[in-house]
Amino acid sequence: KGKGPQGKRITLKMAKNSIRVNFSGRRRLDLSKMGITTFPKCILELADVEELDLSRNMLKKIPNTIEKFQNLLWLDLHSNQLDELPKAIGTLQNLTFLNICNNKLTTESLPEELNLLKNLKTLNLGLNCLESVPTTLGALKELVDLGLFDNALTTIPKSVKNLPKIERMNVKRNPLRELEQPEEEGDTIKRIETLYLVEEKDLCSSCLKMCKGERDELHKLEDMTPSSSKELSFPSLLTPNSSAKDNQEEWRVR
């Protein structure tokens, strides 16, 4: 029952003691952070739970027997060492939440059967080794939240971008071509990351000439920019403010 070369051995008694009922009334089998290296066969006897958490272990494979968990609404497998998913995962038709981020999954190791999870609302594929997103994920019409961050994606297929209910799509830290923003043509003002202040006497003649030229260009742009600081005019004002200022105590009393 202790840790060994094969990881921690989970018994049926341990698994039963790991079931918790959450606020929504669902029963969650929480075996996260247990040092598990192989899928515990004994938990198949608890396949009627609604939530299963096997995250933050050392699992390399999920067997096809996962199909026994037909009541699952919520499945968390993040932070393991998975390099493939079983085709049987597509039989979990009631799933609304699937987290498989921070594993070793590639595009090829994602089974096409993922597109059978028609009720899925949240899918997290971040922190894997994906080079592309399967176009078949466009079949997940109920998807609201999709995590694709920290992969090697260069493009997102239209079928995924145009999902009807999608609200959040995290694609941060991917080499996406569509996120590259080319410099605008004719933009004479460039971003300044470092500013150096020097006196004219410290510059050579060519540098001084270049700096003066850029300064003149900036002044031209300033002249072209409409000013919002024009003095306000009140031609219909009969009594100047100066008069009011001189005898303000008197008219305040009145």
Coordinates of C-alpha atoms in Angstrom, one line a residue:
K1 CA 0.0 0.0 0.0
G2 CA 3.0 2.2 0.1
K3 CA 4.8 4.0 -2.7
G4 CA 7.0 1.8 -4.8
P5 CA 8.4 1.5 -8.4
Q6 CA 4.9 0.9 -9.7
G7 CA 3.4 3.9 -7.9
K8 CA 0.8 3.9 -5.2
R9 CA -1.7 1.0 -5.2
I10 CA -5.3 2.1 -4.7
T11 CA -7.6 -0.4 -3.0
L12 CA -11.4 -0.4 -3.3
K13 CA -11.6 0.7 0.4
M14 CA -9.4 3.7 -0.3
A15 CA -11.4 4.6 -3.3
K16 CA -14.7 4.5 -1.4
N17 CA -13.2 6.7 1.3
S18 CA -12.2 9.2 -1.4
I19 CA -15.8 9.8 -2.6
R20 CA -17.2 13.2 -1.7
V21 CA -20.5 14.8 -2.3
N22 CA -20.2 18.4 -3.6
F23 CA -22.6 21.3 -3.3
S24 CA -24.5 20.3 -6.4
G25 CA -25.2 16.9 -5.0
R26 CA -22.8 15.1 -7.3
R27 CA -20.6 12.4 -6.1
R28 CA -16.9 13.0 -6.9
L29 CA -14.3 10.3 -6.7
D30 CA -11.2 12.3 -5.9
L31 CA -7.9 10.4 -6.5
S32 CA -5.8 13.4 -7.4
K33 CA -2.2 13.8 -6.1
M34 CA -2.0 10.1 -5.1
G35 CA 1.2 9.1 -7.0
I36 CA -0.8 6.7 -9.3
T37 CA 1.0 5.4 -12.3
T38 CA -1.6 3.0 -13.6
F39 CA -5.4 3.3 -13.8
P40 CA -6.8 1.6 -10.7
K41 CA -9.1 -1.3 -11.9
C42 CA -10.9 -1.4 -8.6
I43 CA -12.6 2.0 -9.3
L44 CA -14.6 0.3 -12.0
E45 CA -16.9 -0.9 -9.2
L46 CA -17.6 2.8 -8.4
A47 CA -18.4 3.7 -12.0
D48 CA -21.8 5.2 -11.1
V49 CA -20.1 8.4 -9.8
E50 CA -20.8 11.7 -11.6
E51 CA -17.3 13.2 -11.3
L52 CA -13.9 11.6 -11.5
D53 CA -10.6 13.4 -10.6
L54 CA -7.4 11.6 -11.5
S55 CA -5.4 14.8 -12.0
R56 CA -1.8 15.4 -10.8
N57 CA -0.7 11.8 -10.9
M58 CA 1.7 9.9 -13.2
L59 CA -0.7 8.2 -15.5
K60 CA 0.5 7.3 -18.9
K61 CA -2.6 5.6 -20.2
I62 CA -6.4 5.6 -19.7
P63 CA -7.8 2.2 -20.6
N64 CA -10.9 1.7 -22.8
T65 CA -12.7 0.5 -19.6
I66 CA -13.3 4.2 -18.9
E67 CA -16.5 3.6 -20.9
K68 CA -18.0 2.0 -17.7
F69 CA -18.4 5.5 -16.3
Q70 CA -21.5 6.3 -18.2
N71 CA -22.8 8.7 -15.5
L72 CA -19.8 11.0 -15.7
L73 CA -20.5 14.7 -16.2
W74 CA -17.0 15.8 -15.1
L75 CA -13.6 14.3 -15.8
D76 CA -10.3 15.8 -14.8
L77 CA -7.1 14.2 -16.1
H78 CA -4.8 17.2 -16.1
S79 CA -1.1 17.1 -15.1
N80 CA -0.3 13.4 -15.9
Q81 CA 1.9 11.9 -18.5
L82 CA -0.7 10.9 -21.0
D83 CA 0.5 10.6 -24.6
E84 CA -2.8 9.2 -25.9
L85 CA -6.5 9.0 -25.2
P86 CA -8.7 5.9 -25.6
K87 CA -11.3 5.9 -28.4
A88 CA -13.8 4.8 -25.7
I89 CA -13.8 8.3 -24.2
G90 CA -16.3 9.2 -27.0
T91 CA -18.9 6.9 -25.3
L92 CA -19.1 9.3 -22.3
Q93 CA -22.0 11.1 -23.8
N94 CA -23.0 13.0 -20.6
L95 CA -19.7 14.7 -20.1
T96 CA -19.9 18.5 -19.9
F97 CA -16.4 19.1 -18.5
L98 CA -13.1 17.5 -19.7
N99 CA -9.7 18.7 -18.6
I100 CA -6.7 17.0 -20.2
C101 CA -4.2 19.9 -20.1
N102 CA -0.5 19.5 -19.1
N103 CA 0.0 16.1 -20.6
K104 CA 2.0 14.8 -23.6
L105 CA -0.8 14.7 -26.1
T106 CA -0.2 15.3 -29.8
T107 CA -2.7 16.0 -32.5
E108 CA -2.4 12.4 -33.8
S109 CA -3.1 11.0 -30.3
L110 CA -6.4 12.8 -30.0
P111 CA -9.1 10.3 -31.0
E112 CA -11.6 11.4 -33.5
E113 CA -14.3 10.1 -31.1
L114 CA -13.9 13.3 -29.1
N115 CA -16.4 14.9 -31.5
L116 CA -19.0 12.5 -30.1
L117 CA -19.1 14.4 -26.8
K118 CA -22.1 16.5 -27.9
N119 CA -22.8 17.9 -24.4
L120 CA -19.3 19.1 -23.7
K121 CA -19.2 22.7 -22.5
T122 CA -15.6 22.9 -21.3
L123 CA -12.6 21.3 -23.0
N124 CA -9.0 22.1 -21.8
L125 CA -6.2 20.9 -24.2
G126 CA -3.6 23.4 -23.0
L127 CA 0.0 22.6 -22.2
N128 CA 0.3 19.7 -24.6
C129 CA 2.2 19.0 -27.8
L130 CA -0.5 19.9 -30.3
E131 CA 0.6 21.2 -33.7
S132 CA -2.9 21.6 -35.1
V133 CA -6.5 21.5 -33.9
P134 CA -8.6 18.7 -35.3
T135 CA -11.4 20.2 -37.5
T136 CA -13.7 17.6 -36.1
L137 CA -13.9 19.5 -32.8
G138 CA -16.2 21.8 -34.7
A139 CA -18.9 19.2 -34.0
L140 CA -18.9 20.2 -30.3
K141 CA -21.7 22.7 -30.7
E142 CA -22.3 23.1 -27.0
L143 CA -18.7 24.1 -26.3
V144 CA -18.4 27.4 -24.3
D145 CA -14.8 27.3 -23.0
L146 CA -11.9 25.9 -25.0
G147 CA -8.3 25.9 -23.7
L148 CA -5.6 25.6 -26.4
F149 CA -2.8 27.6 -24.6
D150 CA 0.9 26.6 -24.6
N151 CA 0.9 24.3 -27.6
A152 CA 2.6 24.6 -31.1
L153 CA -0.4 25.8 -33.0
T154 CA 0.0 27.9 -36.1
T155 CA -3.6 28.2 -37.0
I156 CA -7.1 27.6 -35.7
P157 CA -9.6 26.0 -38.1
K158 CA -12.7 27.9 -39.0
S159 CA -14.9 25.1 -37.8
V160 CA -13.6 25.7 -34.3
K161 CA -13.4 29.4 -34.4
N162 CA -17.1 29.6 -35.5
L163 CA -18.5 27.3 -32.8
P164 CA -22.0 28.8 -32.1
K165 CA -21.7 29.0 -28.3
I166 CA -18.0 29.6 -27.7
E167 CA -17.3 32.4 -25.3
R168 CA -13.7 31.8 -24.2
M169 CA -10.9 30.4 -26.3
N170 CA -7.5 30.6 -24.7
V171 CA -4.8 30.4 -27.4
K172 CA -2.0 32.2 -25.5
R173 CA 1.7 31.3 -26.1
N174 CA 1.1 29.6 -29.5
P175 CA 3.0 30.6 -32.7
L176 CA -0.2 31.6 -34.4
R177 CA 0.3 33.4 -37.7
E178 CA -3.0 35.2 -37.3
L179 CA -1.9 36.8 -34.1
E180 CA 1.2 38.4 -35.7
Q181 CA 0.5 42.1 -36.3
P182 CA 2.6 43.6 -39.1
E183 CA 3.7 47.2 -38.9
E184 CA 1.3 49.7 -40.4
E185 CA 2.5 51.3 -43.6
G186 CA 3.2 55.0 -43.4
D187 CA 3.2 55.0 -39.6
T188 CA 5.8 57.7 -38.8
I189 CA 5.5 57.3 -35.1
K190 CA 7.2 54.1 -33.8
R191 CA 7.1 52.6 -30.3
I192 CA 10.0 53.8 -28.1
E193 CA 11.2 51.2 -25.7
T194 CA 14.3 53.1 -24.5
L195 CA 14.8 56.9 -24.4
Y196 CA 18.2 58.4 -24.2
L197 CA 18.7 62.1 -23.3
V198 CA 21.9 63.8 -24.5
E199 CA 23.1 67.3 -25.2
E200 CA 23.7 68.5 -28.7
K201 CA 27.4 68.9 -28.0
D202 CA 27.7 65.2 -27.4
L203 CA 26.4 64.2 -30.8
C204 CA 28.3 63.9 -34.0
S205 CA 27.1 66.0 -36.9
S206 CA 25.3 63.1 -38.7
C207 CA 23.5 62.0 -35.5
L208 CA 22.6 65.6 -34.7
K209 CA 21.2 66.1 -38.2
M210 CA 19.1 62.9 -37.9
C211 CA 17.7 63.9 -34.5
K212 CA 16.7 67.3 -35.7
G213 CA 15.0 65.8 -38.8
E214 CA 13.0 63.5 -36.6
R215 CA 12.1 66.3 -34.3
D216 CA 10.9 68.4 -37.2
E217 CA 8.7 65.6 -38.4
L218 CA 7.2 65.3 -34.9
H219 CA 6.5 69.0 -34.9
K220 CA 4.7 68.7 -38.2
L221 CA 2.5 66.0 -36.8
E222 CA 1.7 68.1 -33.8
D223 CA 0.7 71.0 -36.0
M224 CA -1.6 68.6 -38.0
T225 CA -3.3 67.3 -34.8
P226 CA -6.3 69.4 -33.8
S227 CA -6.0 71.0 -30.4
S228 CA -8.6 70.5 -27.8
S229 CA -7.2 73.3 -25.6
K230 CA -8.7 76.3 -27.5
E231 CA -9.9 79.2 -25.3
L232 CA -13.6 79.2 -24.9
S233 CA -15.5 82.3 -26.1
F234 CA -18.7 83.6 -24.5
P235 CA -19.8 86.6 -26.8
S236 CA -23.2 86.9 -25.1
L237 CA -21.7 87.3 -21.6
L238 CA -22.7 90.8 -20.5
T239 CA -20.7 91.0 -17.2
P240 CA -17.0 90.0 -17.4
N241 CA -15.8 87.5 -14.9
S242 CA -13.3 90.0 -13.7
S243 CA -16.1 92.2 -12.4
A244 CA -17.7 89.3 -10.7
K245 CA -14.4 88.4 -9.1
D246 CA -13.8 91.9 -7.7
N247 CA -17.1 92.1 -5.9
Q248 CA -18.1 88.5 -5.4
E249 CA -18.7 88.9 -1.7
E250 CA -21.2 91.6 -2.4
W251 CA -23.3 89.6 -4.9
R252 CA -23.1 86.5 -2.9
V253 CA -24.8 88.3 0.0
R254 CA -27.5 89.5 -2.4

